[in-house]
Short mmCIF file of C-alpha atoms in Angstrom, two decimals:
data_model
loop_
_atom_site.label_atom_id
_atom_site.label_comp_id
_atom_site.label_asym_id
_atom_site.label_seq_id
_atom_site.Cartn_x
_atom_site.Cartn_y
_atom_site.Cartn_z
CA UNK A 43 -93.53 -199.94 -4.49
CA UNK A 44 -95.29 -197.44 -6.88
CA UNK A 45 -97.41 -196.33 -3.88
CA UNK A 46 -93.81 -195.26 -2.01
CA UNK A 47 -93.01 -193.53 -4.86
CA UNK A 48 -95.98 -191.48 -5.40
CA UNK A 49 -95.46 -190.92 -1.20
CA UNK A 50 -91.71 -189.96 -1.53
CA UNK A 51 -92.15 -188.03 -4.31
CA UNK A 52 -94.79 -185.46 -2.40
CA UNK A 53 -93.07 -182.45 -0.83
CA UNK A 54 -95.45 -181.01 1.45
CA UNK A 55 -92.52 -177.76 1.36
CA UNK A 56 -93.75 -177.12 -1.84
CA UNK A 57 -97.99 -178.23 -1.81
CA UNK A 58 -100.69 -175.99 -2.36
CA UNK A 59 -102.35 -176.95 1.19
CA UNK A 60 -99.79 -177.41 3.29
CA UNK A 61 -100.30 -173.71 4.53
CA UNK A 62 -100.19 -174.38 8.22
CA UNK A 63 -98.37 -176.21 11.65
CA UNK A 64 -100.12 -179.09 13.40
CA UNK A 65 -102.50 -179.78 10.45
CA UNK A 66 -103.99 -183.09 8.94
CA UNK A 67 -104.31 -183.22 4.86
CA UNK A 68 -105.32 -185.58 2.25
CA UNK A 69 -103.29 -186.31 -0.29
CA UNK A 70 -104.85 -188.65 -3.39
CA UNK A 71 -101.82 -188.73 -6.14
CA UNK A 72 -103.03 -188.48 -9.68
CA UNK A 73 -103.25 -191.54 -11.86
CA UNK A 74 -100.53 -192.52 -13.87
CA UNK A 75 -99.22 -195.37 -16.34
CA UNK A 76 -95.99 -196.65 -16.37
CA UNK A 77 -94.96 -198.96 -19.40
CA UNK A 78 -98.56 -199.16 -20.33
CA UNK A 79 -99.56 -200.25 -16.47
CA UNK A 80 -102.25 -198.44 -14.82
CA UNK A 81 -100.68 -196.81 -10.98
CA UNK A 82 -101.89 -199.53 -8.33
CA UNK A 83 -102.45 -196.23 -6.30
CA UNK A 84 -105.04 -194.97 -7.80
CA UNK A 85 -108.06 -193.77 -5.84
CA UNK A 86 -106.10 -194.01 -2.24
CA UNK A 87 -105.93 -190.86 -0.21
CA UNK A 88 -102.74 -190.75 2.51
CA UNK A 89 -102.96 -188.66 5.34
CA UNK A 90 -100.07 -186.09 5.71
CA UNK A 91 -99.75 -184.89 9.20
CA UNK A 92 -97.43 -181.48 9.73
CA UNK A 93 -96.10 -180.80 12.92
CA UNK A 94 -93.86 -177.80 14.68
CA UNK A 95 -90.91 -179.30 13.54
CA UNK A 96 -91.46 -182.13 10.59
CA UNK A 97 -94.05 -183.02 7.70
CA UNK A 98 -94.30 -186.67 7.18
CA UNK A 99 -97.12 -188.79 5.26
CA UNK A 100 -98.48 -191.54 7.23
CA UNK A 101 -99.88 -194.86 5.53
CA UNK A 102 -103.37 -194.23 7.43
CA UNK A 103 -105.38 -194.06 4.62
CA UNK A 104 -108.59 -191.45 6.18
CA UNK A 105 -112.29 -190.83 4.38
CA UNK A 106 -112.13 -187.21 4.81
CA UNK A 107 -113.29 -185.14 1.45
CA UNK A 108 -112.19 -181.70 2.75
CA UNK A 109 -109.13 -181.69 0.70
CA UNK A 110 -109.31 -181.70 -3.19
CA UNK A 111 -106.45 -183.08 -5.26
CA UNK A 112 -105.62 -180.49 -8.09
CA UNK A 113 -103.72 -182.40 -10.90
CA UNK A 114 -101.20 -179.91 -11.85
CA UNK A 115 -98.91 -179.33 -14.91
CA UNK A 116 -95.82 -177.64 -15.02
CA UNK A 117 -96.82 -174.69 -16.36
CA UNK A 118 -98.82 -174.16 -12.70
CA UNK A 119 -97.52 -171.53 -10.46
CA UNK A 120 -98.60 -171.77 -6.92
CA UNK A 121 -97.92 -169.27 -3.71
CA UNK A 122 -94.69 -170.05 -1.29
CA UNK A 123 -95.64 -171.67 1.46
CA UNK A 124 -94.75 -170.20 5.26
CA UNK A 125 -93.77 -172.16 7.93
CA UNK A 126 -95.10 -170.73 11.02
CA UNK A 127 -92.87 -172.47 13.08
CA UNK A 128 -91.10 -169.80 15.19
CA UNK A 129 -87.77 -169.84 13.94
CA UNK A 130 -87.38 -167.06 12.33
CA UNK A 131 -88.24 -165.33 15.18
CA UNK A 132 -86.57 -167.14 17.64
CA UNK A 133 -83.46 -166.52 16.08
CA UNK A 134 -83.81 -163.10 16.27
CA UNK A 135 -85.22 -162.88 19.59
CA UNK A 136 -81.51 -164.75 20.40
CA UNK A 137 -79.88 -162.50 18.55
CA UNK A 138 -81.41 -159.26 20.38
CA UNK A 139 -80.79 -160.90 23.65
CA UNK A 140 -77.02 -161.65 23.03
CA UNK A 141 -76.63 -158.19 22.21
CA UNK A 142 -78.45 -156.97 25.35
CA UNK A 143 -76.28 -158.97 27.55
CA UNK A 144 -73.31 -157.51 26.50
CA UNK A 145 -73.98 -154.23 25.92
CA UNK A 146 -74.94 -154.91 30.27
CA UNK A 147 -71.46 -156.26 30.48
CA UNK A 148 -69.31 -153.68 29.12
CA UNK A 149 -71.85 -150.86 30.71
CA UNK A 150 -70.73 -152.94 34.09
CA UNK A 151 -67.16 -153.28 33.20
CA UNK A 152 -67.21 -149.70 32.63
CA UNK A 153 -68.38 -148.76 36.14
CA UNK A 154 -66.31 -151.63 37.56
CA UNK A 155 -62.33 -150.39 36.62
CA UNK A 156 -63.55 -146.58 36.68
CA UNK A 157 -62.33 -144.94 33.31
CA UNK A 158 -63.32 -141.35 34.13
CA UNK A 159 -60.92 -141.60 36.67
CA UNK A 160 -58.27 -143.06 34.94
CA UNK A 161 -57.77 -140.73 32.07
CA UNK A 162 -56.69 -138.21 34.87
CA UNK A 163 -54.07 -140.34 35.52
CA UNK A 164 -53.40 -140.65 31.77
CA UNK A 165 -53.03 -136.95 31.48
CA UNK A 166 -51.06 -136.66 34.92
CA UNK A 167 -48.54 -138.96 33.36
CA UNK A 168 -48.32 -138.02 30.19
CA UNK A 169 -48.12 -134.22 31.10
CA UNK A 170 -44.96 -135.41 33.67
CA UNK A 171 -43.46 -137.43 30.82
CA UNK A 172 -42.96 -134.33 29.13
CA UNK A 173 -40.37 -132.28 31.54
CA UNK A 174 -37.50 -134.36 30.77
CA UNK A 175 -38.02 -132.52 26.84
CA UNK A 176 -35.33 -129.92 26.65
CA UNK A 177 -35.29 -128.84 22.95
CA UNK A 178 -37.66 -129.40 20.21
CA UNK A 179 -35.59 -131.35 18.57
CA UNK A 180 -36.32 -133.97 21.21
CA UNK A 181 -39.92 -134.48 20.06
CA UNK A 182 -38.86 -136.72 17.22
CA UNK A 183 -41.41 -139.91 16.33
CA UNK A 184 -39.46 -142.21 18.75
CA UNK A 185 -39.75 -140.02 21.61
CA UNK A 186 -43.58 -140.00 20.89
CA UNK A 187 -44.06 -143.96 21.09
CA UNK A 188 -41.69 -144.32 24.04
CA UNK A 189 -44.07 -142.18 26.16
CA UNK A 190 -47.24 -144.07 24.54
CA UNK A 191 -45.84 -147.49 26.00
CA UNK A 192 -45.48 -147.13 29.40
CA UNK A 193 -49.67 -145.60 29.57
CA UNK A 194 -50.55 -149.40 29.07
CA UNK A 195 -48.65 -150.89 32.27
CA UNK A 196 -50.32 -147.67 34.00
CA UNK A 197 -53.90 -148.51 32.66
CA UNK A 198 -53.53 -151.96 34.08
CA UNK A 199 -52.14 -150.37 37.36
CA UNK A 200 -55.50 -148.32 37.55
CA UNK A 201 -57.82 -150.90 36.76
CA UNK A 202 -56.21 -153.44 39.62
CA UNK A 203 -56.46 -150.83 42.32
CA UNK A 204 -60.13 -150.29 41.66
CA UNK A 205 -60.80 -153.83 41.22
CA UNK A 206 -58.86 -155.00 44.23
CA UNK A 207 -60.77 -152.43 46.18
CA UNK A 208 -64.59 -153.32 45.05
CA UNK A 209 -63.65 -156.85 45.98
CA UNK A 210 -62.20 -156.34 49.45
CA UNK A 211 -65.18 -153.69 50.17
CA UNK A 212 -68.20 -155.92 48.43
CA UNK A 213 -70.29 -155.48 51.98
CA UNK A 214 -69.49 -151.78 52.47
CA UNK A 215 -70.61 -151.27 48.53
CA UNK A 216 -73.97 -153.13 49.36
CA UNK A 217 -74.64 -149.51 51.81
CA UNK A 218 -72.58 -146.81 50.23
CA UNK A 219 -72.85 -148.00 46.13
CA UNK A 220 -75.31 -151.03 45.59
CA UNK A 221 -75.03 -149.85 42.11
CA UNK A 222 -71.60 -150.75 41.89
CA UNK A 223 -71.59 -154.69 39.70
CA UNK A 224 -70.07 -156.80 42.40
CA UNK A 225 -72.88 -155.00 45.27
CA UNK A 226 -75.14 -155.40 42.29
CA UNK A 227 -74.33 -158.97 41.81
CA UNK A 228 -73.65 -157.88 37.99
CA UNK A 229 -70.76 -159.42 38.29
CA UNK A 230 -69.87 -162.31 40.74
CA UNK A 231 -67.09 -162.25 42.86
CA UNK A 232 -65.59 -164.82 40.46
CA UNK A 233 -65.21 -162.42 37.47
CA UNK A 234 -64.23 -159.52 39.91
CA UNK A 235 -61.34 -161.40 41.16
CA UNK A 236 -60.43 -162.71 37.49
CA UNK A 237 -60.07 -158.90 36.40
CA UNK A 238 -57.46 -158.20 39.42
CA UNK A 239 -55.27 -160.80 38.95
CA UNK A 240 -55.29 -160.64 35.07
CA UNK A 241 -54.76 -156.87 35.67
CA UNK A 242 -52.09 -156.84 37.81
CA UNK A 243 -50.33 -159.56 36.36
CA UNK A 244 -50.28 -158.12 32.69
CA UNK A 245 -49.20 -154.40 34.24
CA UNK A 246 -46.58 -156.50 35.76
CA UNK A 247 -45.24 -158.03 32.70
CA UNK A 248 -46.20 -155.05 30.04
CA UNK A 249 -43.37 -153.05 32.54
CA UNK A 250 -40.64 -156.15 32.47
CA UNK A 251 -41.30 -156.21 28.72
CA UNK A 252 -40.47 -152.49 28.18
CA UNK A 253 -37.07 -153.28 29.89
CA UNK A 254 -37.49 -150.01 32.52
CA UNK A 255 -36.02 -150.41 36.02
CA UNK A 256 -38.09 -147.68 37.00
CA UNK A 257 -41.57 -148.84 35.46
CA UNK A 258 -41.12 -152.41 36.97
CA UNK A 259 -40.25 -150.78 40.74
CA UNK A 260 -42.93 -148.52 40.21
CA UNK A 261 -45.77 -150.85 38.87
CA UNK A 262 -44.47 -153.17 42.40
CA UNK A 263 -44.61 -150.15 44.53
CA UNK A 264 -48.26 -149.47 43.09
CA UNK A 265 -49.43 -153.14 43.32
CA UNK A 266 -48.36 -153.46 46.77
CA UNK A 267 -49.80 -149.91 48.30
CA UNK A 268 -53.21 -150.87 46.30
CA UNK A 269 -53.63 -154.46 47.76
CA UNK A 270 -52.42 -153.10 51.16
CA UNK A 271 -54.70 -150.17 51.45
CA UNK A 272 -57.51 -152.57 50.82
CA UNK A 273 -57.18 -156.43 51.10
CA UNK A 274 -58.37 -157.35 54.67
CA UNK A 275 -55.39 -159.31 55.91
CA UNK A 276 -52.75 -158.79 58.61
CA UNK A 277 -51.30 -155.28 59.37
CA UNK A 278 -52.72 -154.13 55.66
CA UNK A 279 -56.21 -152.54 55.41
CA UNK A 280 -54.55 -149.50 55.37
CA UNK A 281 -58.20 -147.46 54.70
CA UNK A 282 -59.26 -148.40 58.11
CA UNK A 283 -56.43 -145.28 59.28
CA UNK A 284 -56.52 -141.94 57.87
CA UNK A 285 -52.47 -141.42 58.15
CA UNK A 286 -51.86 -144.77 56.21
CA UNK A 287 -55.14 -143.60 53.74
CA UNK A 288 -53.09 -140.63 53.08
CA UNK A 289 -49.86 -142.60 52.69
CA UNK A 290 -51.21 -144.49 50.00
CA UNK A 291 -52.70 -141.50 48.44
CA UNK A 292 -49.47 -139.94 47.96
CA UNK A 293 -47.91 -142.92 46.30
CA UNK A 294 -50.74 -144.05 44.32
CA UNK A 295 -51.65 -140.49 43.01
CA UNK A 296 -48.57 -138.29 43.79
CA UNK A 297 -45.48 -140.11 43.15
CA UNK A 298 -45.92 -143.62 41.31
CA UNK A 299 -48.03 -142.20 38.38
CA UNK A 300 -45.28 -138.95 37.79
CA UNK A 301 -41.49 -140.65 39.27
CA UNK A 302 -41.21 -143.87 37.53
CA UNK A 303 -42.90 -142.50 34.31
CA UNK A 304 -40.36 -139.36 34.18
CA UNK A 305 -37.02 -141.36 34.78
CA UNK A 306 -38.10 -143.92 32.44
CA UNK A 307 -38.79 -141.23 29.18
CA UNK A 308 -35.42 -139.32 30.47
CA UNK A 309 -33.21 -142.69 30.60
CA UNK A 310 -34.75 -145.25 28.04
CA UNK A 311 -36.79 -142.80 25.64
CA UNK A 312 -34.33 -139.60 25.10
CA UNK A 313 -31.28 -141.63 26.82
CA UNK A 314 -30.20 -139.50 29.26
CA UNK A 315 -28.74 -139.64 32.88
CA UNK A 316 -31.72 -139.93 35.31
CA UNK A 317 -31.56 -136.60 37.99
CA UNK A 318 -33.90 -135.09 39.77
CA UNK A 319 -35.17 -131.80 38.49
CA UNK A 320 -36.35 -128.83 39.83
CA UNK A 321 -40.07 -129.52 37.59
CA UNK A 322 -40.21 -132.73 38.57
CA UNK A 323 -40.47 -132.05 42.63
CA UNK A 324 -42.91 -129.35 42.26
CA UNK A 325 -44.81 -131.96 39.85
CA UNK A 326 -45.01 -134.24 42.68
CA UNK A 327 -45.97 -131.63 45.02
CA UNK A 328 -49.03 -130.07 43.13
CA UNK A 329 -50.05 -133.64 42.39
CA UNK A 330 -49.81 -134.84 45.89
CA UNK A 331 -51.68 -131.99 47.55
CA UNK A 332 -54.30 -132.56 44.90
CA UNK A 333 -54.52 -136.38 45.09
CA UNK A 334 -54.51 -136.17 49.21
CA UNK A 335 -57.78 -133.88 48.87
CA UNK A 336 -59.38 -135.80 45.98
CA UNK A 337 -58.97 -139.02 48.30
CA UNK A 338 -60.95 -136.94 51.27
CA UNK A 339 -63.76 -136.01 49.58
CA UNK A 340 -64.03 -139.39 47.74
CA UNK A 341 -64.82 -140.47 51.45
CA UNK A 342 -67.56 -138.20 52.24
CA UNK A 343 -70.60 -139.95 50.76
CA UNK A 344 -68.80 -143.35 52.35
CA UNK A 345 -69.11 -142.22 56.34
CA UNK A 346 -72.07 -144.41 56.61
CA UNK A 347 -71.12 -147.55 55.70
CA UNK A 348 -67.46 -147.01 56.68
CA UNK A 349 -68.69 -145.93 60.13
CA UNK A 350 -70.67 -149.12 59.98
CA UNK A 351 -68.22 -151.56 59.43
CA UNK A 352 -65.68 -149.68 61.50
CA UNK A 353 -63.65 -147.82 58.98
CA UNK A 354 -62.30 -144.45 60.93
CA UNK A 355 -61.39 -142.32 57.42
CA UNK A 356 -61.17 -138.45 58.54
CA UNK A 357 -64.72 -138.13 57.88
CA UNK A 358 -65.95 -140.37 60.16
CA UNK A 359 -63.79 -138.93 62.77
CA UNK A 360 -64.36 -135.09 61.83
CA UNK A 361 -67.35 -135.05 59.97
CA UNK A 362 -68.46 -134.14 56.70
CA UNK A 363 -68.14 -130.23 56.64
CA UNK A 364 -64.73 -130.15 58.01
CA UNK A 365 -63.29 -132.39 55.99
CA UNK A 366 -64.93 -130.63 52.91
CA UNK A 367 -63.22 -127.31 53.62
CA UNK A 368 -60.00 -128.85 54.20
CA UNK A 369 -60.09 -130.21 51.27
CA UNK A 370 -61.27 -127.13 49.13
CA UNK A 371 -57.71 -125.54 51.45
CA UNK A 372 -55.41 -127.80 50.00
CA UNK A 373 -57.02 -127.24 46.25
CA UNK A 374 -56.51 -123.96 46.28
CA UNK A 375 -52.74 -123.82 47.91
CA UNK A 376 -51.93 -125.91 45.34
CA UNK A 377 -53.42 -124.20 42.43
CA UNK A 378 -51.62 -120.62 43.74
CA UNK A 379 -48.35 -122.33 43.79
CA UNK A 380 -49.12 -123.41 40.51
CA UNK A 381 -49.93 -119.85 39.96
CA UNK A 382 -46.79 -118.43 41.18
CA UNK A 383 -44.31 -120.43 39.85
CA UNK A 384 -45.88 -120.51 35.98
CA UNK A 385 -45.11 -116.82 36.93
CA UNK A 386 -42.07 -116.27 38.02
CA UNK A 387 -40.74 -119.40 35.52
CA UNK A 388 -37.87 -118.05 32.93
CA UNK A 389 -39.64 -119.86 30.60
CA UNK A 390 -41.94 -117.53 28.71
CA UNK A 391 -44.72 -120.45 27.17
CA UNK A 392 -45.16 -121.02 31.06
CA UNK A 393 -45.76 -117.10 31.79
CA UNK A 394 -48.30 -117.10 29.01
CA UNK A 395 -49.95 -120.64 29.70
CA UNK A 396 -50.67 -118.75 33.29
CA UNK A 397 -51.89 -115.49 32.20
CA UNK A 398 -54.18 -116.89 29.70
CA UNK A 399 -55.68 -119.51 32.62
CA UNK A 400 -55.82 -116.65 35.10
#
């Protein structure tokens, strides 16, 4: 019994020559009296073996010399002792990795739902939200977190037509954009689908929440014209056709992001009858001719994998260089009808807005 104690009582955590993994030490404990009674262990050496993961004393009792018992007192200080085991650094190797993957994540999430071109609908629609103001007195607190509210439904509108798109065009992305995440296999097809129901879904409900007739009609419209211009199913695949292409430019880009958004801040926000105004159709316009241009040259670096996997945009069908220039046409009508009318308006901030830009 005094020999287990003199073995439980040895912490090779703590011992002078337990400096090492995967070793094999001596240990002879000192002698002692108890009640007058010389230690039975005496003059035995145990074996304590250190591994990787544990330090245990076995009852082999070895020959070996190389190790010198020290009797000690407690006035001895002795060095710490370093497990070289690896965790330390394994930890942090798991830590660094974690980190790595999703910093990859979000840097694929960010190319996935296209941000850069979302915060031109943000402006769009935010800038549109603003012609239903009449006085100053209008631009009160309240009237600043009505037009904040409806952005979110028309974030989640954005990031379900570019996800709905990348997943119904996953082959033509492997030609035209194999660094896009689904082409990639960043992401798997799994995930990408996750993202446009959860998206569409939540614009869906963020609209019914608000209580807006015209949000909810327009967050439908745009769910509808986004899965039909892409999802391969019957009589949809609208991209395949340049007319319907431009249809559901002009809803996506023209009219949904400006309409619904502009009734909904003149009814619900500053409580007023909804009418169509004079600076709301030429909104819809300019936005329109640009969107219907931005959506041809989007195309141009697509023609070979659209032409591929027989998708007839106007660039397959009139080439590159005349679809450019019609698109640089349309960019500049609608910038000098911008032009003319900031002009001509009565309204002398828009006279100055267009000399100063001109």
């Amino acid at each position: 019994m005094l020999q287990m104690l003199a073995i439980s009582s040895f912490s090779p955590k703590y011992h002078p020559y337990v400096q090492h993994s995967r070793c094999v030490k001596t240990h002879q404990p000192p002698a002692t009296h108890i009640h007058g009674v010389l230690n039975s262990g005496q003059g035995k050496k145990y074996a304590v073996k250190c591994s990787e993961n544990s330090f245990y004393p076995t009852n082999k009792i070895t020959e070996r010399n190389d190790v010198v018992y020290k009797p000690f007192s407690n006035n001895d200080h002795f060095p710490a002792v370093t497990l070289q085991d690896g965790y330390a650094s394994k930890s942090e190797d798991g830590d660094e990795n974690s980190k790595n993957v999703l910093l990859k994540n979000l840097n694929a999430l960010y190319r996935f739902i296209y941000p850069y071109a979302c915060f031109g609908h943000l402006i769009a629609t935010t800038s549109n939200s603003l012609l239903p103001v009449e006085k100053l007195a209008d631009l009160t607190p309240t009237f600043f977190i009505g037009l904040l509210k409806p952005l979110v439904p028309l974030l989640l509108m954005h990031i379900y037509g570019a996800a709905v798109n990348q997943v119904a065009d996953v082959e033509i992305d492997k030609v035209n954009k194999p660094y896009m995440p689904l082409a990639s296999g960043e992401f798997s097809m799994e995930t990408g689908i996750a993202i446009t129901w959860i998206s569409a879904l939540t614009a869906l409900a963020s609209a019914i929440m608000l209580r807006s007739p015209p949000l909810v009609l327009g967050v439908i419209v745009w769910l509808f014209i986004s899965t039909a211009y892409s999802a391969q199913l019957p009589f949809l695949r609208w991209k395949g056709n340049s007319f319907l292409a431009a249809v559901c430019a002009v809803f996506m880009c023209g009219l949904i992001p400006q309409v619904p958004f502009f009734f909904h801040v003149q009814k619900y926000v500053l409580g007023r009858p909804m009418e169509v105004t004079k600076p709301l159709m030429f909104a819809s316009a300019f936005m329109t001719c640009i969107s219907v241009a931005i959506a041809f040259v989007k195309d141009l670096h697509d023609v070979e994998g659209d032409r591929e996997h027989g998708i007839q945009t106007l660039s397959v069908i009139l080439g590159k260089e005349k679809v450019l220039w019609l698109s640089v046409y349309m960019l500049s009508t609608a910038y000098g009808a911008a032009v003319l009318v900031g002009a001509s308006s009565s309204f002398l901030l828009s006279k100055l807005v267009t000399v100063i830009k001109n």
